[in-house]
XYZ file of C-alpha atoms in Angstrom:
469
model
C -61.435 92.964 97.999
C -64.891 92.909 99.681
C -67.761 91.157 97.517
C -70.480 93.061 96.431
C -74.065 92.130 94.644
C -72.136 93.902 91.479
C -69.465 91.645 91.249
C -72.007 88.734 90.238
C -72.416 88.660 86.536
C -75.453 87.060 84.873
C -74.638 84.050 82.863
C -78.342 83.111 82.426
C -82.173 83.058 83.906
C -80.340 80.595 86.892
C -76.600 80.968 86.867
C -74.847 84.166 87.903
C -71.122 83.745 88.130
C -67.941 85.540 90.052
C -65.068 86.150 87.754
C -61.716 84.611 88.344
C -60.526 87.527 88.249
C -62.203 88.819 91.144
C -59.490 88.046 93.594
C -56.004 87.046 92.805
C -55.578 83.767 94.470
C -59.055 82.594 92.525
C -57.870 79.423 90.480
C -61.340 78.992 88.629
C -64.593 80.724 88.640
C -67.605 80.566 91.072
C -71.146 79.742 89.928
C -74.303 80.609 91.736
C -76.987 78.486 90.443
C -79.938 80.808 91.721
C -83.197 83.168 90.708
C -83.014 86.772 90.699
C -85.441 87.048 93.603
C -83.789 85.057 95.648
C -80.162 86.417 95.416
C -80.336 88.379 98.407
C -81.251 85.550 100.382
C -77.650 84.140 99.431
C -75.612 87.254 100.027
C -76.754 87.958 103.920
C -73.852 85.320 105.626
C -70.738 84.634 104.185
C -72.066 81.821 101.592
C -70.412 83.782 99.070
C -67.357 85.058 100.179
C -66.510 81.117 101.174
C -67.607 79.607 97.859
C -65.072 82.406 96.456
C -62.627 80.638 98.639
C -63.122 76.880 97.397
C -62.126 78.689 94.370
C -59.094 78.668 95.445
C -57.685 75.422 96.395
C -55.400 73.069 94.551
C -56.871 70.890 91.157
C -60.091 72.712 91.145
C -61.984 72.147 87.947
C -64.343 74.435 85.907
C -65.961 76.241 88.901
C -66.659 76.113 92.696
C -70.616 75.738 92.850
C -73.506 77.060 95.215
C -76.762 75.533 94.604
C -79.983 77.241 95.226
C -80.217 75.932 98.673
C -76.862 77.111 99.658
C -75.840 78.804 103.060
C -72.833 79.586 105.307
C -70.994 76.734 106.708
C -68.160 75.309 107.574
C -65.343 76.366 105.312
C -67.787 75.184 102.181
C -70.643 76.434 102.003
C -73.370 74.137 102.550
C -74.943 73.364 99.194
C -71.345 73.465 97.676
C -70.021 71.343 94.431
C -66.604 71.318 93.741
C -64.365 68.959 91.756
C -60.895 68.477 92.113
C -58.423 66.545 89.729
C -57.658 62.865 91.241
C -53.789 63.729 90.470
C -53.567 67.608 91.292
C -56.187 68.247 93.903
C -57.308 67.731 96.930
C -59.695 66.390 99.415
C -61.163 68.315 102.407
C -63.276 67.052 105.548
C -64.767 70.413 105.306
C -66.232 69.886 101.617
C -67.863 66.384 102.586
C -69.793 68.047 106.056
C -69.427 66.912 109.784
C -72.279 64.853 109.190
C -70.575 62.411 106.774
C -73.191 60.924 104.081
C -76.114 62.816 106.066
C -78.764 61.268 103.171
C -82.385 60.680 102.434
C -84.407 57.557 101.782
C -87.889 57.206 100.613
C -90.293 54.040 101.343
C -93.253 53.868 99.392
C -96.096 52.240 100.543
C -99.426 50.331 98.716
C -101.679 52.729 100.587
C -103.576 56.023 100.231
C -104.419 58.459 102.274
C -108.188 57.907 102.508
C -106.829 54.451 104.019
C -105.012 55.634 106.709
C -106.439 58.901 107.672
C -107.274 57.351 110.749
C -104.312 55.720 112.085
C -101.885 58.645 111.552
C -101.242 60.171 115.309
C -101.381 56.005 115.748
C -98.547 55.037 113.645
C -96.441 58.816 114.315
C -96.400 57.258 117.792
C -95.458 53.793 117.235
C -92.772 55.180 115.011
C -91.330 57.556 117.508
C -91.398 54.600 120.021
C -89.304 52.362 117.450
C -86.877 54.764 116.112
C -84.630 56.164 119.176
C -84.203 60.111 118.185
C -81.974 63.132 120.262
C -78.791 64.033 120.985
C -76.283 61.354 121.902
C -79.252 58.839 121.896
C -78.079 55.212 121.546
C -79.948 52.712 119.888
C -81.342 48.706 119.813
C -77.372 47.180 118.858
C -74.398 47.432 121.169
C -71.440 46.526 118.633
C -68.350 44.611 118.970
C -65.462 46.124 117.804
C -65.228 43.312 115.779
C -69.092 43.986 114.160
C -68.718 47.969 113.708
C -66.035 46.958 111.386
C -68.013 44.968 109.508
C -70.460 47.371 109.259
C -68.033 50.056 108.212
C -66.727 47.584 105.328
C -69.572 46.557 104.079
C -72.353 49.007 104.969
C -76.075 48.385 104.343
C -74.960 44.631 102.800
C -74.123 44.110 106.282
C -76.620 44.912 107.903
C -79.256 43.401 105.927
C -77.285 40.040 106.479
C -78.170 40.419 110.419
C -81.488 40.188 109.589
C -82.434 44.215 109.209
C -83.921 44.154 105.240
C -84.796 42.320 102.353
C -81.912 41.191 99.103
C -83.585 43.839 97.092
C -82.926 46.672 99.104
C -79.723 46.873 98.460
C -80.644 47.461 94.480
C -82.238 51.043 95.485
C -79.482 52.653 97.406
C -76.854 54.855 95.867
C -73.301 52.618 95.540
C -75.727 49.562 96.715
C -74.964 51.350 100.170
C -71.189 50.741 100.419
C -68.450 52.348 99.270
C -65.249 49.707 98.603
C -62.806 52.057 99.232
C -63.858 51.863 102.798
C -61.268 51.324 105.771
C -62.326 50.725 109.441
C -58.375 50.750 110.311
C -58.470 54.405 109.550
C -61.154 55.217 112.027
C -60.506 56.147 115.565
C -61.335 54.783 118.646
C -63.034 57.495 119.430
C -64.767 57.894 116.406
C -66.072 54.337 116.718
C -67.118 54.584 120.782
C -69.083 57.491 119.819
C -71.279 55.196 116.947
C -71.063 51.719 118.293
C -74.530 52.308 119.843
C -76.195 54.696 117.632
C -77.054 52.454 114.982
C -80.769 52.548 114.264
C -81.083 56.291 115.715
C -81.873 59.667 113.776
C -80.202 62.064 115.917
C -81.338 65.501 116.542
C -81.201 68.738 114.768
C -82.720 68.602 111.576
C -83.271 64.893 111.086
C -86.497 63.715 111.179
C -88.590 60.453 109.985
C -91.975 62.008 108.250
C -95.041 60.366 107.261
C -95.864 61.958 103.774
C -98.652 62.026 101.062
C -98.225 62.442 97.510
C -99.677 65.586 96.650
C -99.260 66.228 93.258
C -97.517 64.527 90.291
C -95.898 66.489 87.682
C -94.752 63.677 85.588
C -97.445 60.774 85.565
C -95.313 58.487 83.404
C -91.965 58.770 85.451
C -94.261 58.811 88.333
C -95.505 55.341 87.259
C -92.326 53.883 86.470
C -91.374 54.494 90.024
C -94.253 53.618 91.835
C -95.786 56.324 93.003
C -99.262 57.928 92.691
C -101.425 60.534 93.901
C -102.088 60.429 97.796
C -100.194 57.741 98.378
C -98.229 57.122 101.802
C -94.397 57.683 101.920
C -92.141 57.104 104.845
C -89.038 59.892 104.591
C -85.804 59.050 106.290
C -83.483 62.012 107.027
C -80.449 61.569 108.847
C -76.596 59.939 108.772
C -73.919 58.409 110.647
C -74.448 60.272 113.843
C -71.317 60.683 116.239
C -68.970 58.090 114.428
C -68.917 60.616 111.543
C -68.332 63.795 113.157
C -65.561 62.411 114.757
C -63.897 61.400 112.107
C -64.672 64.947 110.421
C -63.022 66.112 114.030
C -60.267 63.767 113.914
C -59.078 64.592 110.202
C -59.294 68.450 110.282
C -57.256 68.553 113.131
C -54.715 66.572 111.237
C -54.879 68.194 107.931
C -54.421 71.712 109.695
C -50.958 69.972 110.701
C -49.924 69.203 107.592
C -50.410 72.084 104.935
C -46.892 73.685 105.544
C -45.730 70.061 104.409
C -47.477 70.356 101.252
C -46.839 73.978 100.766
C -50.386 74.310 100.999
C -51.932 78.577 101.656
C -55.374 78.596 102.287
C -57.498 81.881 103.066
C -59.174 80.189 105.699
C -58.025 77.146 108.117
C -61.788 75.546 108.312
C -60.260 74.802 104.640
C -57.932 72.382 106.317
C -56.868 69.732 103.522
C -54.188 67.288 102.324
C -53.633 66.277 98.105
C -56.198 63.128 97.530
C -53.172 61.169 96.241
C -51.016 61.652 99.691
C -50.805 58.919 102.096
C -52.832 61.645 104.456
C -55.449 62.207 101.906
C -56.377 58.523 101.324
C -55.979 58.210 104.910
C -58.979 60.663 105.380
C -61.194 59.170 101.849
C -60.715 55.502 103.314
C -62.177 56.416 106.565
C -64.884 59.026 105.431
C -65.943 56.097 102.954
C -66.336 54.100 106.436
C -68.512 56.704 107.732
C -70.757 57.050 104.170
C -71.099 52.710 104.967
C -72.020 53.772 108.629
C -74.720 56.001 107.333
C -75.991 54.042 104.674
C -76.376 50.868 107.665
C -77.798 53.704 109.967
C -80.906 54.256 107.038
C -81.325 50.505 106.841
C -81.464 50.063 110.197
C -84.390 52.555 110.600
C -85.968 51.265 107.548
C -86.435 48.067 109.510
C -87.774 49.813 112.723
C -90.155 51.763 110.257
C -91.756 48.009 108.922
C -91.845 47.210 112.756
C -93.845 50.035 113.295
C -95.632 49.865 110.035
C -96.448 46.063 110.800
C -97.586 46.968 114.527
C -100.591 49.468 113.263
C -101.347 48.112 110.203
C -100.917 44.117 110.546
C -98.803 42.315 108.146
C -101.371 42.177 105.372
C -100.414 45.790 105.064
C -96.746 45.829 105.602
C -94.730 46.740 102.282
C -92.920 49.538 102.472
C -90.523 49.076 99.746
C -87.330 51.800 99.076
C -88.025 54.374 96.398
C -84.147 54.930 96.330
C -81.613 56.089 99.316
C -79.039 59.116 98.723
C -76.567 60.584 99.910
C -75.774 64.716 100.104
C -72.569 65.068 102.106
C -70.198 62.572 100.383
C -66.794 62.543 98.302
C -66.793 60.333 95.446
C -64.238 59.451 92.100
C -66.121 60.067 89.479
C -65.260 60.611 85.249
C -66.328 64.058 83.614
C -65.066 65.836 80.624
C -63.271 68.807 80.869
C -62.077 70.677 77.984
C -62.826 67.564 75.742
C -60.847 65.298 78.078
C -62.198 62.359 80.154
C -60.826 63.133 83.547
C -61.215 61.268 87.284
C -62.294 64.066 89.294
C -62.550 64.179 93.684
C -66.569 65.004 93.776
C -67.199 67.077 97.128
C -70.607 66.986 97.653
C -71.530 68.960 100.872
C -74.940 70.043 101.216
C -75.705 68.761 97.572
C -77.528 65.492 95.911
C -76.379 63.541 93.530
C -78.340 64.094 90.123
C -77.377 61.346 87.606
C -79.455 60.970 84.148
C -82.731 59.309 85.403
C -81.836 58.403 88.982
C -84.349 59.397 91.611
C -83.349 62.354 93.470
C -84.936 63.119 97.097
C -85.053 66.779 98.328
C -86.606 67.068 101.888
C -88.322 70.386 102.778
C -88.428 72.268 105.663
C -90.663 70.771 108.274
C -94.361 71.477 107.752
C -94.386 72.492 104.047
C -92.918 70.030 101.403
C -90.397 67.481 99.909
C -90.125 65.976 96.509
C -89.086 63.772 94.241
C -87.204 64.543 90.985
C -85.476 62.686 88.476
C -81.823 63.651 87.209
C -81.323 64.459 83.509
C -78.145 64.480 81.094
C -77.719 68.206 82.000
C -76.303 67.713 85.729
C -72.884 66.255 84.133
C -72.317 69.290 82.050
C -72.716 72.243 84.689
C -73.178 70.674 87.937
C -70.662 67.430 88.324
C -73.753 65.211 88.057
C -75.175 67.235 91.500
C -78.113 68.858 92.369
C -79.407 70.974 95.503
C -80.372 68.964 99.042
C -83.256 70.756 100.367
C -84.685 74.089 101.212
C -81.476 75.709 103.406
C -81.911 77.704 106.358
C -82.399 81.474 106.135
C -82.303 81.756 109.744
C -79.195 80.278 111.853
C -80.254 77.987 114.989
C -79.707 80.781 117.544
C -81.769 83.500 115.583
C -84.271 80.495 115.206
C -84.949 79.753 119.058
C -85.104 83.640 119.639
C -87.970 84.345 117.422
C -89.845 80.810 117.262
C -91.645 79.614 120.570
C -91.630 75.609 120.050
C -94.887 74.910 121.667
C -97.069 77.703 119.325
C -95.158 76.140 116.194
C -96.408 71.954 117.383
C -100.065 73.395 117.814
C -100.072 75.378 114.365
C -98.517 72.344 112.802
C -101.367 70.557 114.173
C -103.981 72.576 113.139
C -103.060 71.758 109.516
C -103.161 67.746 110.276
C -99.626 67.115 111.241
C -99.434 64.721 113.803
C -95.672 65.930 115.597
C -93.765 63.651 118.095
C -90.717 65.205 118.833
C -88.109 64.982 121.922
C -87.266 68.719 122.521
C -89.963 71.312 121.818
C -86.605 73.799 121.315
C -85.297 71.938 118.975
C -88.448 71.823 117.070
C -88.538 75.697 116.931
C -84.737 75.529 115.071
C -86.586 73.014 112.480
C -89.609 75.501 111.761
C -90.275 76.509 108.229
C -89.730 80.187 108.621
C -86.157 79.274 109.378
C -85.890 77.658 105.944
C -86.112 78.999 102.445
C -88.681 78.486 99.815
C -88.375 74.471 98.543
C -90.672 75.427 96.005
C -88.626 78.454 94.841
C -85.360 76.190 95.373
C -86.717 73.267 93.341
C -88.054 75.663 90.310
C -84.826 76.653 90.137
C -82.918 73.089 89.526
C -86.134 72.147 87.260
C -85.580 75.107 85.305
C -81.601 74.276 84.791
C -82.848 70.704 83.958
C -80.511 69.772 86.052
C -83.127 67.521 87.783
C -86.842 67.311 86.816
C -89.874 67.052 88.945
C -92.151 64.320 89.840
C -94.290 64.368 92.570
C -94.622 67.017 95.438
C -94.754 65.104 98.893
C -96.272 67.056 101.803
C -96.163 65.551 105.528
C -98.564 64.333 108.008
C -96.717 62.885 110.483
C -93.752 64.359 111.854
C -90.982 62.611 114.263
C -87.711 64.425 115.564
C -85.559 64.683 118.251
């Protein structure tokens, strides 16, 4: 049956739902967490039609989610939610994103913007020349074998013992940056060639480091509490483990998609590719995507440290705390406890494309480049309709291609200068796939999670310094 605007059914103001019944094989519901205006944004690629298929799959509970921010990807759609019982579901590379724990972290600084006004091209500059960006690019450590491991045990504990961070940063990262059920025997050679260098690096595409001021609080006394005020200085980090976890994203579909005929497993489409959690191939896959989430989590501390360098360099060291505001995660698979039908269940979290939202944890949403991010704070809400999860950003309205067609990269650097943002960036095409007309809305997107209470705002963050592939 083709979908159709008709078959979505209004639940409320934000949630518009496709009926189980809607195609056969459906084993629960799909939710649409969305406003009315934006809904045709959503149904233009095949966002739906592939959320309708998550429905589908084995030990799926309550619903298959899209969040506001939600378009096409690969076999979930990105700003997907879906939880799966630990005993009769499943686990798929294809829920958790190529770009395993692909995250945010925010560093807040003691300094306004009247302060630095000045020294912004300055420190955009010094920060592009500390943190190694593009495709492939390989950073300041060459691992050992022997040290990747580590690193893919232990995560951002590990490499704050090699000197890259203070004790306390590990208190403001989501898990403390390291997941225990982490395995470095379960990753590839390959997988770990392709990230023993990139350590330290944010990639290309649309990672970014941004220099951002605090624009406008919502919430002055949660504001406070967290340390942040109006026109401050932020440092946002966007990006996660690199090539190390799209190889193991690589490795792992390729060996699900051998395997479903052994579990008597249909699916309606192969990118889909999965194995039951439980199964010695499932736990396979979770021990070495939990490897991957370490990677990523190191990766963020590792630029956090070449941020104070740079930090440090313009502004001396009477001037150099830049503490974390918190460090999260939106590509990730996690156990987690929810109640379902008045029963405390472990449920398989897939969180592709989609923050974690738990009661009064800080929760970073990056914009699209050029307009804004912000900071919210999760409320009680998120474990009752949303598995404790919340959007990740504006999502793209515009694919890459379409992007580089219609956006000349060179006219989009001098208009983003015009407004006062300083832009160093590797490839002036790639900057034209990161321009804000290729996004949605973030202010329409975030409205929408504030108005779910889902997650409630605090300050609106708008940048000044941009640095990107």
């Amino acid at each position: 049956m083709a979908f159709s605007i008709k078959n979505l059914v209004k639940i409320s103001d934000f949630i518009w739902e496709i009926s189980q019944d809607f195609r056969k094989d459906m084993r629960v519901p799909a939710r649409i967490f969305i406003s009315q205006n934006m809904i045709n944004e959503i149904i233009n690629d095949n966002t739906l039609n592939q959320l309708i298929n998550v429905a589908t799959l084995p030990g799926i509970q309550k619903y298959a989610i899209a969040m506001p921010d939600a378009h096409e990807g690969y076999g979930f759609p990105v700003g997907g939610v879906a939880g799966f019982d630990i005993h009769s579901g499943i686990i798929s590379p294809g829920g958790i994103g190529y770009d395993i724990n692909c995250g945010v972290r925010l560093l807040k600084s003691n300094l306004s913007y009247d302060e630095i006004k000045n020294y912004i091209k300055k420190l955009t500059e010094e920060i592009y020349k500390q943190v190694p960006s593009g495709v492939g690019c390989g950073g300041r450590l060459d691992l050992s074998y022997l040290e990747l491991d580590k690193i893919l045990k232990y995560g951002a504990k590990r490499i704050i013992e090699m000197g890259y961070g203070e004790n306390e940063d590990i208190n403001f990262i989501e898990s403390q940056g390291c997941l225990t059920e982490a395995n470095p025997d379960y990753v590839s050679k390959l997988a770990k060639d392709r990230g023993k260098d990139q350590l330290g690096t944010i990639g290309a595409g649309n990672h970014f480091v941004e220099i951002d001021k605090v624009v406008e609080v919502f919430d002055e006394n949660i504001a406070s509490k967290l340390g942040l005020f109006k026109n401050q200085i932020c440092v946002l980090i966007h990006t996660g483990s690199r090539g190390l976890g799209h190889q193991i994203a690589t490795d792992y579909i390729r060996y699900f998609l051998e395997i479903l005929n052994k579990y008597k497993i249909n699916l309606p489409d192969k990118e889909l590719a999965c194995a039951p959690f439980l199964s010695k191939e499932g736990q396979n896959y979770f021990f070495a995507m939990s490897a991957g989430a370490n990677f990523a989590w190191a990766n963020r501390q590792l630029i956090t440290w070449e941020v104070r360098k740079a930090w440090k360099n313009v502004f001396g060291k009477k001037q150099q705390k830049l503490d974390i505001l918190y460090d999260v995660a939106h590509n990730i698979a996690k156990i987690e406890e929810y109640n379902i039908s008045g029963v405390n269940k472990k449920i398989v979290v897939h969180r592709k494309g989609a923050t974690r939202a738990f009661p009064n944890q800080p929760v970073l949403i990056p914009g699209s480049m050029g307009t804004a991010s912000y900071v919210l704070v999760g409320q009680e809400k998120s474990f009752d309709i949303s598995f404790g999860s919340t959007c990740h950003g504006a999502g793209r309205r515009m694919s890459r291609t379409q992007a580089k067609k219609q956006i000349r990269g060179l006219a989009l650097k001098r208009e983003l200068e015009q407004k006062g943002i300083a832009i160093q960036a590797g490839s002036i095409l790639g900057l034209a796939e990161e321009a804000p007309e290729a996004y949605k809305d973030i202010n329409s997107v975030i409205d929408v999670i504030h108005n779910l209470n889902i997650a409630k705002k605090i300050v609106k963050l708008k940048p000044i310094g941009v640095i990107k592939g």
